[in-house]
mmCIF file of C-alpha atoms in Angstrom:
data_model
loop_
_atom_site.group_PDB
_atom_site.id
_atom_site.type_symbol
_atom_site.label_atom_id
_atom_site.label_comp_id
_atom_site.label_asym_id
_atom_site.label_seq_id
_atom_site.Cartn_x
_atom_site.Cartn_y
_atom_site.Cartn_z
ATOM 1 C CA MET A 750 140.518 94.490 162.670
ATOM 2 C CA ASP A 751 144.029 94.437 161.212
ATOM 3 C CA ARG A 752 146.212 97.109 162.841
ATOM 4 C CA ARG A 753 147.863 97.823 159.461
ATOM 5 C CA VAL A 754 144.476 99.023 158.193
ATOM 6 C CA LEU A 755 143.067 100.530 161.374
ATOM 7 C CA VAL A 756 146.017 102.804 162.223
ATOM 8 C CA PRO A 757 146.166 104.612 158.835
ATOM 9 C CA LEU A 758 142.376 105.016 158.944
ATOM 10 C CA LEU A 759 142.552 106.587 162.398
ATOM 11 C CA VAL A 760 145.415 108.884 161.370
ATOM 12 C CA VAL A 761 143.445 110.147 158.376
ATOM 13 C CA PHE A 762 140.279 110.508 160.454
ATOM 14 C CA LEU A 763 142.179 112.460 163.118
ATOM 15 C CA LEU A 764 143.676 114.875 160.571
ATOM 16 C CA VAL A 765 140.271 115.440 158.961
ATOM 17 C CA SER A 766 138.665 115.820 162.397
ATOM 18 C CA VAL A 767 141.196 118.472 163.415
ATOM 19 C CA LEU A 768 140.708 120.445 160.201
ATOM 20 C CA LEU A 769 136.897 120.279 160.335
ATOM 21 C CA SER A 770 136.559 120.958 164.051
ATOM 22 C CA ILE A 771 138.630 124.139 163.880
ATOM 23 C CA GLY A 772 135.979 125.754 161.695
ATOM 24 C CA ILE A 773 133.044 124.709 163.912
ATOM 25 C CA GLY A 774 131.897 126.950 166.731
ATOM 26 C CA THR A 775 129.869 129.989 167.607
ATOM 27 C CA VAL A 776 131.494 131.659 164.579
ATOM 28 C CA SER A 777 131.479 129.056 161.789
ATOM 29 C CA VAL A 778 134.238 129.300 159.192
ATOM 30 C CA PRO A 779 134.105 127.315 155.897
ATOM 31 C CA ILE A 780 136.795 124.673 155.552
ATOM 32 C CA GLY A 781 138.455 126.486 152.641
ATOM 33 C CA ARG A 782 138.927 129.679 154.630
ATOM 34 C CA THR A 783 139.987 127.647 157.667
ATOM 35 C CA TRP A 784 142.776 126.076 155.614
ATOM 36 C CA THR A 785 143.762 129.530 154.297
ATOM 37 C CA PHE A 786 144.096 130.915 157.818
ATOM 38 C CA LEU A 787 146.059 127.862 158.969
ATOM 39 C CA ARG A 788 148.482 128.249 156.055
ATOM 40 C CA ALA A 789 148.877 131.932 156.852
ATOM 41 C CA GLY A 790 149.691 131.163 160.467
ATOM 42 C CA LEU A 791 151.961 128.200 159.783
ATOM 43 C CA PHE A 792 153.866 129.500 156.748
ATOM 44 C CA GLY A 793 153.694 133.262 157.242
ATOM 45 C CA GLU A 794 151.367 133.964 154.316
ATOM 46 C CA SER A 795 149.574 137.314 154.269
ATOM 47 C CA ILE A 796 145.846 137.876 154.823
ATOM 48 C CA SER A 797 143.650 140.923 154.264
ATOM 49 C CA ALA A 798 142.909 143.336 157.091
ATOM 50 C CA ALA A 799 139.221 142.380 156.925
ATOM 51 C CA ASP A 800 140.073 138.750 157.761
ATOM 52 C CA VAL A 801 142.176 139.478 160.821
ATOM 53 C CA GLY A 802 139.285 138.804 163.226
ATOM 54 C CA GLN A 803 138.519 135.353 161.825
ATOM 55 C CA TYR A 804 142.231 134.597 161.564
ATOM 56 C CA ARG A 805 142.635 135.278 165.290
ATOM 57 C CA ILE A 806 139.715 132.997 166.098
ATOM 58 C CA ILE A 807 141.024 130.176 163.923
ATOM 59 C CA PHE A 808 144.759 130.284 164.513
ATOM 60 C CA ASP A 809 145.135 131.775 167.991
ATOM 61 C CA ILE A 810 142.094 130.306 169.754
ATOM 62 C CA ARG A 811 140.632 127.222 168.064
ATOM 63 C CA PHE A 812 143.757 125.670 166.532
ATOM 64 C CA PRO A 813 145.643 125.274 169.850
ATOM 65 C CA ARG A 814 142.409 124.229 171.553
ATOM 66 C CA VAL A 815 141.713 121.436 169.059
ATOM 67 C CA LEU A 816 145.320 120.248 169.191
ATOM 68 C CA LEU A 817 145.208 120.253 172.987
ATOM 69 C CA ALA A 818 141.964 118.247 172.899
ATOM 70 C CA ALA A 819 143.724 115.641 170.733
ATOM 71 C CA VAL A 820 146.738 115.555 173.064
ATOM 72 C CA VAL A 821 144.629 115.275 176.235
ATOM 73 C CA GLY A 822 142.406 112.572 174.706
ATOM 74 C CA ALA A 823 145.427 110.577 173.579
ATOM 75 C CA GLY A 824 147.131 110.966 176.940
ATOM 76 C CA LEU A 825 144.144 110.057 179.119
ATOM 77 C CA ALA A 826 143.357 106.966 177.017
ATOM 78 C CA THR A 827 147.005 105.836 177.113
ATOM 79 C CA VAL A 828 147.307 106.358 180.861
ATOM 80 C CA GLY A 829 144.093 104.360 181.286
ATOM 81 C CA VAL A 830 145.690 101.381 179.536
ATOM 82 C CA ALA A 831 148.816 101.613 181.685
ATOM 83 C CA ILE A 832 146.926 101.926 184.966
ATOM 84 C CA GLN A 833 144.603 99.023 184.194
ATOM 85 C CA ALA A 834 147.673 96.864 183.523
ATOM 86 C CA MET A 835 149.498 98.217 186.595
ATOM 87 C CA VAL A 836 146.709 97.484 189.098
ATOM 88 C CA ARG A 837 145.121 94.632 187.089
ATOM 89 C CA ASN A 838 141.720 96.231 187.592
ATOM 90 C CA ALA A 839 139.293 96.727 184.714
ATOM 91 C CA LEU A 840 137.600 99.625 186.513
ATOM 92 C CA ALA A 841 140.825 101.608 186.950
ATOM 93 C CA ASP A 842 141.400 104.871 185.108
ATOM 94 C CA PRO A 843 143.699 107.912 185.544
ATOM 95 C CA PHE A 844 141.586 109.090 188.463
ATOM 96 C CA VAL A 845 141.847 105.966 190.582
ATOM 97 C CA LEU A 846 145.281 107.010 191.883
ATOM 98 C CA GLY A 847 143.799 110.117 193.507
ATOM 99 C CA ILE A 848 146.009 112.420 191.439
ATOM 100 C CA SER A 849 143.176 114.248 189.705
ATOM 101 C CA SER A 850 141.344 114.779 192.982
ATOM 102 C CA GLY A 851 144.518 116.230 194.446
ATOM 103 C CA ALA A 852 144.915 118.488 191.421
ATOM 104 C CA SER A 853 141.342 119.633 191.935
ATOM 105 C CA VAL A 854 142.240 120.842 195.418
ATOM 106 C CA GLY A 855 144.997 123.026 193.955
ATOM 107 C CA ALA A 856 142.836 124.393 191.137
ATOM 108 C CA THR A 857 139.979 125.151 193.497
ATOM 109 C CA ALA A 858 142.310 126.920 195.924
ATOM 110 C CA VAL A 859 143.569 129.089 193.056
ATOM 111 C CA SER A 860 140.048 129.969 191.869
ATOM 112 C CA VAL A 861 138.559 130.615 195.290
ATOM 113 C CA LEU A 862 141.476 131.729 197.462
ATOM 114 C CA GLY A 863 143.622 133.417 194.803
ATOM 115 C CA LEU A 864 146.745 131.338 195.383
ATOM 116 C CA PHE A 865 149.568 131.465 192.794
ATOM 117 C CA ALA A 866 148.329 134.887 191.656
ATOM 118 C CA SER A 867 151.874 135.762 190.553
ATOM 119 C CA PHE A 868 151.566 133.159 187.744
ATOM 120 C CA GLY A 869 148.871 135.246 186.033
ATOM 121 C CA ILE A 870 146.830 133.286 183.490
ATOM 122 C CA TYR A 871 148.826 130.154 184.318
ATOM 123 C CA ALA A 872 147.904 130.252 188.022
ATOM 124 C CA LEU A 873 145.187 127.592 187.657
ATOM 125 C CA SER A 874 147.454 125.161 185.807
ATOM 126 C CA ALA A 875 150.338 125.822 188.198
ATOM 127 C CA GLY A 876 148.164 125.235 191.252
ATOM 128 C CA ALA A 877 146.686 122.044 189.803
ATOM 129 C CA PHE A 878 150.091 120.647 188.846
ATOM 130 C CA VAL A 879 151.728 121.413 192.190
ATOM 131 C CA ALA A 880 148.789 119.829 194.015
ATOM 132 C CA ALA A 881 148.930 116.811 191.695
ATOM 133 C CA LEU A 882 152.590 116.272 192.551
ATOM 134 C CA GLY A 883 151.832 116.610 196.262
ATOM 135 C CA SER A 884 148.961 114.134 196.102
ATOM 136 C CA MET A 885 151.147 111.732 194.097
ATOM 137 C CA LEU A 886 153.749 111.814 196.844
ATOM 138 C CA ILE A 887 151.131 111.219 199.545
ATOM 139 C CA VAL A 888 149.554 108.278 197.682
ATOM 140 C CA TYR A 889 152.981 106.750 197.050
ATOM 141 C CA LEU A 890 154.106 107.024 200.681
ATOM 142 C CA VAL A 891 150.821 105.677 202.063
ATOM 143 C CA ALA A 892 150.449 102.845 199.519
ATOM 144 C CA ARG A 893 154.017 101.614 199.705
ATOM 145 C CA GLY A 894 154.305 98.759 202.171
ATOM 146 C CA ARG A 895 157.011 96.247 203.013
ATOM 147 C CA SER A 896 156.186 94.320 199.854
ATOM 148 C CA GLY A 897 156.347 97.457 197.703
ATOM 149 C CA LEU A 898 153.459 98.809 195.640
ATOM 150 C CA THR A 899 150.797 96.141 195.333
ATOM 151 C CA PRO A 900 147.748 96.586 193.066
ATOM 152 C CA LEU A 901 145.271 96.306 195.929
ATOM 153 C CA ARG A 902 147.084 98.855 198.126
ATOM 154 C CA LEU A 903 147.339 101.299 195.221
ATOM 155 C CA VAL A 904 143.640 101.078 194.382
ATOM 156 C CA LEU A 905 142.494 101.279 197.995
ATOM 157 C CA THR A 906 144.859 104.130 198.862
ATOM 158 C CA GLY A 907 144.039 106.102 195.727
ATOM 159 C CA THR A 908 140.298 105.636 196.206
ATOM 160 C CA ALA A 909 140.379 106.572 199.890
ATOM 161 C CA LEU A 910 142.520 109.651 199.354
ATOM 162 C CA SER A 911 140.342 110.700 196.416
ATOM 163 C CA TYR A 912 137.419 110.974 198.806
ATOM 164 C CA GLY A 913 139.591 112.951 201.201
ATOM 165 C CA PHE A 914 140.754 115.356 198.479
ATOM 166 C CA PHE A 915 137.169 115.713 197.263
ATOM 167 C CA ALA A 916 136.084 116.661 200.777
ATOM 168 C CA VAL A 917 138.790 119.342 200.931
ATOM 169 C CA THR A 918 137.680 120.679 197.543
ATOM 170 C CA THR A 919 134.060 120.801 198.700
ATOM 171 C CA VAL A 920 134.976 122.743 201.829
ATOM 172 C CA ILE A 921 136.956 125.292 199.785
ATOM 173 C CA VAL A 922 134.083 125.777 197.310
ATOM 174 C CA PHE A 923 131.530 125.938 200.134
ATOM 175 C CA ASN A 924 133.467 128.780 201.739
ATOM 176 C CA ALA A 925 133.965 130.699 198.486
ATOM 177 C CA PRO A 926 133.630 134.444 199.122
ATOM 178 C CA HIS A 927 131.437 134.975 196.046
ATOM 179 C CA GLY A 928 129.421 132.883 193.615
ATOM 180 C CA GLU A 929 131.544 133.547 190.534
ATOM 181 C CA ALA A 930 134.626 132.006 192.144
ATOM 182 C CA ALA A 931 132.659 128.899 193.104
ATOM 183 C CA ARG A 932 131.174 128.647 189.583
ATOM 184 C CA SER A 933 134.623 128.954 188.004
ATOM 185 C CA ALA A 934 136.002 126.229 190.265
ATOM 186 C CA LEU A 935 133.086 123.876 189.590
ATOM 187 C CA PHE A 936 133.368 124.410 185.816
ATOM 188 C CA TRP A 937 137.065 123.508 185.935
ATOM 189 C CA LEU A 938 136.344 120.439 188.067
ATOM 190 C CA MET A 939 134.084 119.101 185.299
ATOM 191 C CA GLY A 940 136.744 119.588 182.607
ATOM 192 C CA SER A 941 137.262 122.405 180.119
ATOM 193 C CA LEU A 942 139.628 123.303 177.291
ATOM 194 C CA ALA A 943 138.501 126.930 177.204
ATOM 195 C CA GLY A 944 141.863 128.067 178.574
ATOM 196 C CA ALA A 945 143.905 126.358 175.841
ATOM 197 C CA ASN A 946 146.654 128.404 174.219
ATOM 198 C CA TRP A 947 149.909 127.859 172.376
ATOM 199 C CA ALA A 948 151.910 128.083 175.603
ATOM 200 C CA SER A 949 150.080 125.185 177.287
ATOM 201 C CA LEU A 950 150.367 122.842 174.292
ATOM 202 C CA PRO A 951 154.111 121.920 174.119
ATOM 203 C CA ILE A 952 154.469 120.625 177.695
ATOM 204 C CA ALA A 953 151.361 118.463 177.417
ATOM 205 C CA ALA A 954 152.311 117.182 173.934
ATOM 206 C CA VAL A 955 155.894 116.293 174.895
ATOM 207 C CA THR A 956 154.727 114.586 178.093
ATOM 208 C CA VAL A 957 152.176 112.455 176.252
ATOM 209 C CA LEU A 958 154.592 111.630 173.414
ATOM 210 C CA LEU A 959 157.447 110.548 175.682
ATOM 211 C CA GLY A 960 155.134 108.702 178.067
ATOM 212 C CA THR A 961 153.433 106.790 175.254
ATOM 213 C CA ALA A 962 156.784 105.894 173.663
ATOM 214 C CA TRP A 963 158.090 104.599 177.002
ATOM 215 C CA LEU A 964 154.983 102.499 177.558
ATOM 216 C CA PHE A 965 155.083 101.087 174.024
ATOM 217 C CA ALA A 966 158.728 100.102 174.475
ATOM 218 C CA ARG A 967 157.647 98.072 177.512
ATOM 219 C CA SER A 968 154.454 96.633 176.061
ATOM 220 C CA GLY A 969 155.854 93.124 176.511
ATOM 221 C CA SER A 970 156.340 93.750 180.221
ATOM 222 C CA LEU A 971 152.802 95.166 180.459
ATOM 223 C CA ASN A 972 151.477 91.964 178.842
ATOM 224 C CA ALA A 973 153.353 89.941 181.447
ATOM 225 C CA LEU A 974 152.155 92.177 184.314
ATOM 226 C CA SER A 975 148.553 91.747 183.185
ATOM 227 C CA MET A 976 148.895 87.999 183.763
ATOM 228 C CA GLY A 977 149.841 88.489 187.419
ATOM 229 C CA ASP A 978 152.930 89.173 189.489
ATOM 230 C CA GLU A 979 154.077 85.560 189.629
ATOM 231 C CA ALA A 980 153.756 85.055 185.886
ATOM 232 C CA ALA A 981 155.537 88.351 185.215
ATOM 233 C CA THR A 982 158.379 87.435 187.571
ATOM 234 C CA THR A 983 158.705 84.069 185.860
ATOM 235 C CA LEU A 984 159.046 85.889 182.536
ATOM 236 C CA GLY A 985 161.907 87.998 183.895
ATOM 237 C CA VAL A 986 160.051 91.198 184.819
ATOM 238 C CA HIS A 987 161.159 93.038 187.979
ATOM 239 C CA VAL A 988 157.596 93.654 189.143
ATOM 240 C CA PRO A 989 158.163 96.081 192.084
ATOM 241 C CA ARG A 990 160.457 98.313 190.011
ATOM 242 C CA LEU A 991 158.142 98.268 186.990
ATOM 243 C CA ARG A 992 155.072 99.060 189.077
ATOM 244 C CA ALA A 993 156.804 101.946 190.895
ATOM 245 C CA THR A 994 157.972 103.382 187.566
ATOM 246 C CA LEU A 995 154.506 103.013 186.051
ATOM 247 C CA PHE A 996 153.000 104.772 189.048
ATOM 248 C CA ALA A 997 155.361 107.740 188.725
ATOM 249 C CA LEU A 998 154.849 107.955 184.958
ATOM 250 C CA CYS A 999 151.053 107.730 185.123
ATOM 251 C CA ALA A 1000 150.873 110.223 187.963
ATOM 252 C CA ALA A 1001 153.089 112.724 186.116
ATOM 253 C CA MET A 1002 151.092 112.379 182.881
ATOM 254 C CA THR A 1003 147.787 112.689 184.730
ATOM 255 C CA GLY A 1004 149.017 115.736 186.641
ATOM 256 C CA VAL A 1005 150.101 117.537 183.460
ATOM 257 C CA LEU A 1006 146.871 116.704 181.612
ATOM 258 C CA VAL A 1007 144.600 117.643 184.504
ATOM 259 C CA ALA A 1008 146.493 120.913 184.904
ATOM 260 C CA VAL A 1009 145.695 121.982 181.318
ATOM 261 C CA SER A 1010 142.197 120.536 180.937
ATOM 262 C CA GLY A 1011 140.610 119.966 184.330
ATOM 263 C CA ALA A 1012 139.140 116.669 185.453
ATOM 264 C CA ILE A 1013 137.802 114.872 182.355
ATOM 265 C CA GLY A 1014 136.483 111.461 183.305
ATOM 266 C CA PHE A 1015 135.628 108.254 181.418
ATOM 267 C CA VAL A 1016 138.182 108.734 178.595
ATOM 268 C CA GLY A 1017 140.810 106.640 180.379
ATOM 269 C CA LEU A 1018 138.196 104.111 181.474
ATOM 270 C CA MET A 1019 136.135 103.685 178.316
ATOM 271 C CA LEU A 1020 138.604 103.965 175.400
ATOM 272 C CA PRO A 1021 140.949 101.138 176.508
ATOM 273 C CA HIS A 1022 138.036 98.685 176.664
ATOM 274 C CA LEU A 1023 136.650 99.758 173.286
ATOM 275 C CA VAL A 1024 140.075 99.445 171.652
ATOM 276 C CA ARG A 1025 140.663 95.990 173.181
ATOM 277 C CA MET A 1026 137.365 94.850 171.673
ATOM 278 C CA VAL A 1027 138.732 95.742 168.230
ATOM 279 C CA VAL A 1028 142.430 94.806 168.357
ATOM 280 C CA GLY A 1029 142.664 92.401 171.292
ATOM 281 C CA ALA A 1030 144.464 92.697 174.636
ATOM 282 C CA ASP A 1031 148.078 92.696 173.383
ATOM 283 C CA HIS A 1032 149.609 96.014 174.521
ATOM 284 C CA ARG A 1033 151.791 96.134 171.394
ATOM 285 C CA ARG A 1034 148.588 96.706 169.431
ATOM 286 C CA VAL A 1035 146.555 98.541 172.063
ATOM 287 C CA LEU A 1036 149.206 101.221 172.719
ATOM 288 C CA VAL A 1037 149.372 102.075 169.008
ATOM 289 C CA VAL A 1038 145.617 102.381 168.507
ATOM 290 C CA VAL A 1039 144.360 103.829 171.802
ATOM 291 C CA PRO A 1040 146.145 107.248 171.567
ATOM 292 C CA LEU A 1041 144.646 107.837 168.123
ATOM 293 C CA ALA A 1042 141.195 106.723 169.263
ATOM 294 C CA GLY A 1043 141.370 108.921 172.369
ATOM 295 C CA ALA A 1044 142.477 111.928 170.324
ATOM 296 C CA CYS A 1045 139.635 111.541 167.785
ATOM 297 C CA PHE A 1046 137.104 111.037 170.577
ATOM 298 C CA LEU A 1047 137.983 114.124 172.605
ATOM 299 C CA VAL A 1048 138.294 116.404 169.547
ATOM 300 C CA TRP A 1049 134.637 115.776 168.701
ATOM 301 C CA VAL A 1050 133.473 115.858 172.331
ATOM 302 C CA ASP A 1051 135.054 119.307 172.601
ATOM 303 C CA VAL A 1052 133.198 120.391 169.449
ATOM 304 C CA ALA A 1053 129.941 119.234 171.056
ATOM 305 C CA ALA A 1054 130.817 121.140 174.236
ATOM 306 C CA ARG A 1055 131.268 124.310 172.177
ATOM 307 C CA VAL A 1056 128.133 124.127 170.025
ATOM 308 C CA LEU A 1057 125.379 122.267 171.922
ATOM 309 C CA ALA A 1058 124.592 125.174 174.256
ATOM 310 C CA ALA A 1059 126.176 128.033 172.267
ATOM 311 C CA PRO A 1060 127.054 130.754 173.077
ATOM 312 C CA GLN A 1061 127.631 129.029 176.463
ATOM 313 C CA GLU A 1062 130.012 126.073 176.762
ATOM 314 C CA LEU A 1063 129.189 122.756 178.377
ATOM 315 C CA PRO A 1064 131.757 121.145 180.691
ATOM 316 C CA ILE A 1065 133.509 118.363 178.774
ATOM 317 C CA GLY A 1066 133.258 115.984 181.720
ATOM 318 C CA VAL A 1067 129.464 116.141 181.519
ATOM 319 C CA LEU A 1068 129.537 114.977 177.904
ATOM 320 C CA THR A 1069 132.140 112.246 178.440
ATOM 321 C CA ALA A 1070 130.041 110.933 181.337
ATOM 322 C CA GLY A 1071 126.899 111.121 179.208
ATOM 323 C CA ILE A 1072 128.621 108.977 176.564
ATOM 324 C CA GLY A 1073 130.704 106.811 178.875
ATOM 325 C CA VAL A 1074 128.018 105.590 181.264
ATOM 326 C CA PRO A 1075 125.734 103.947 178.651
ATOM 327 C CA VAL A 1076 128.720 102.583 176.709
ATOM 328 C CA PHE A 1077 130.139 101.031 179.844
ATOM 329 C CA LEU A 1078 126.790 99.504 180.796
ATOM 330 C CA VAL A 1079 126.500 97.977 177.315
ATOM 331 C CA LEU A 1080 130.013 96.562 177.639
ATOM 332 C CA MET A 1081 129.139 94.924 180.954
ATOM 333 C CA ARG A 1082 126.135 93.189 179.379
ATOM 334 C CA ARG A 1083 128.168 91.760 176.497
ATOM 335 C CA ARG A 1084 128.878 88.147 177.390
ATOM 336 C CA ALA A 1085 131.578 87.863 174.759
ATOM 337 C CA TYR A 1086 133.681 90.631 176.281
ATOM 338 C CA VAL A 1087 135.930 89.961 179.259
ATOM 339 C CA PHE A 1088 137.119 93.212 180.811
ATOM 340 C CA GLY A 1089 140.821 93.623 180.274
ATOM 341 C CA GLY A 1090 141.297 90.176 178.882
ATOM 342 C CA ALA A 1091 139.333 89.913 175.621
#
């Protein structure tokens, strides 16, 4: 499909999705009243005292949550594209570097052991981000050999350390002093946007925006890197420096996103392949379309997480896996699709 048609369609669909999804939940609010409350919050218009309760739900709880879902979806899908180009592996996603597993150790330690208690409601995010940075450093030091960061060493190191971090997380949860702490940790490990607020949105949004802009500016280099190190070097790309920079960027973006949303799988694995099927493998097209597609996808997955088992919430990672596994199996059976190179 022509990008000049697809991108405006996705932008419109995303705006409509955001507006509609804000009104959907345990307390349903008609779209007209939703728009009234949004205008009141954005432009300082007055509302009646009887509407204060619904206004709080719409503007203070659901609006930042829906926006954060769009930001996280866009970020995870974009990082998935970058990582698959960096390691030239169609099965790579933001979790292959071991960063999310490392962040899970920090989040679990906060939930179970009470670390970072001085950060208050931000303790979970702070613990996850600090642990993500630590795991990034470990993966980098272990994976970096005499020849620099090679795709195979990155994948093997990230995969191996992911298992190690997962084992640490399991031990912490197993030794939880009470069941509620273990349940809270497990819920976070499967992904949740229940803790979204206005304070957590700017850092994630700025990180995703700057990261995506940087990647788009180097889409030509990503095209060259996808063809192999020798081809990229022939085309004038400094492969070791580009790969090290991509690793740091992807790890930082993953750490920030995991800190605000938990471990949400399959977005960074599935969306890049689906977008390539539509617009081709050129990163100049993929990196324009995939953030919009990821944002639309996660906005509606979050709606499903809120309403399918209301008044309880389902972990988002359960739903993304439920969608991602069959989609991925269908992709593998399509003879016309070559992973990462269609």
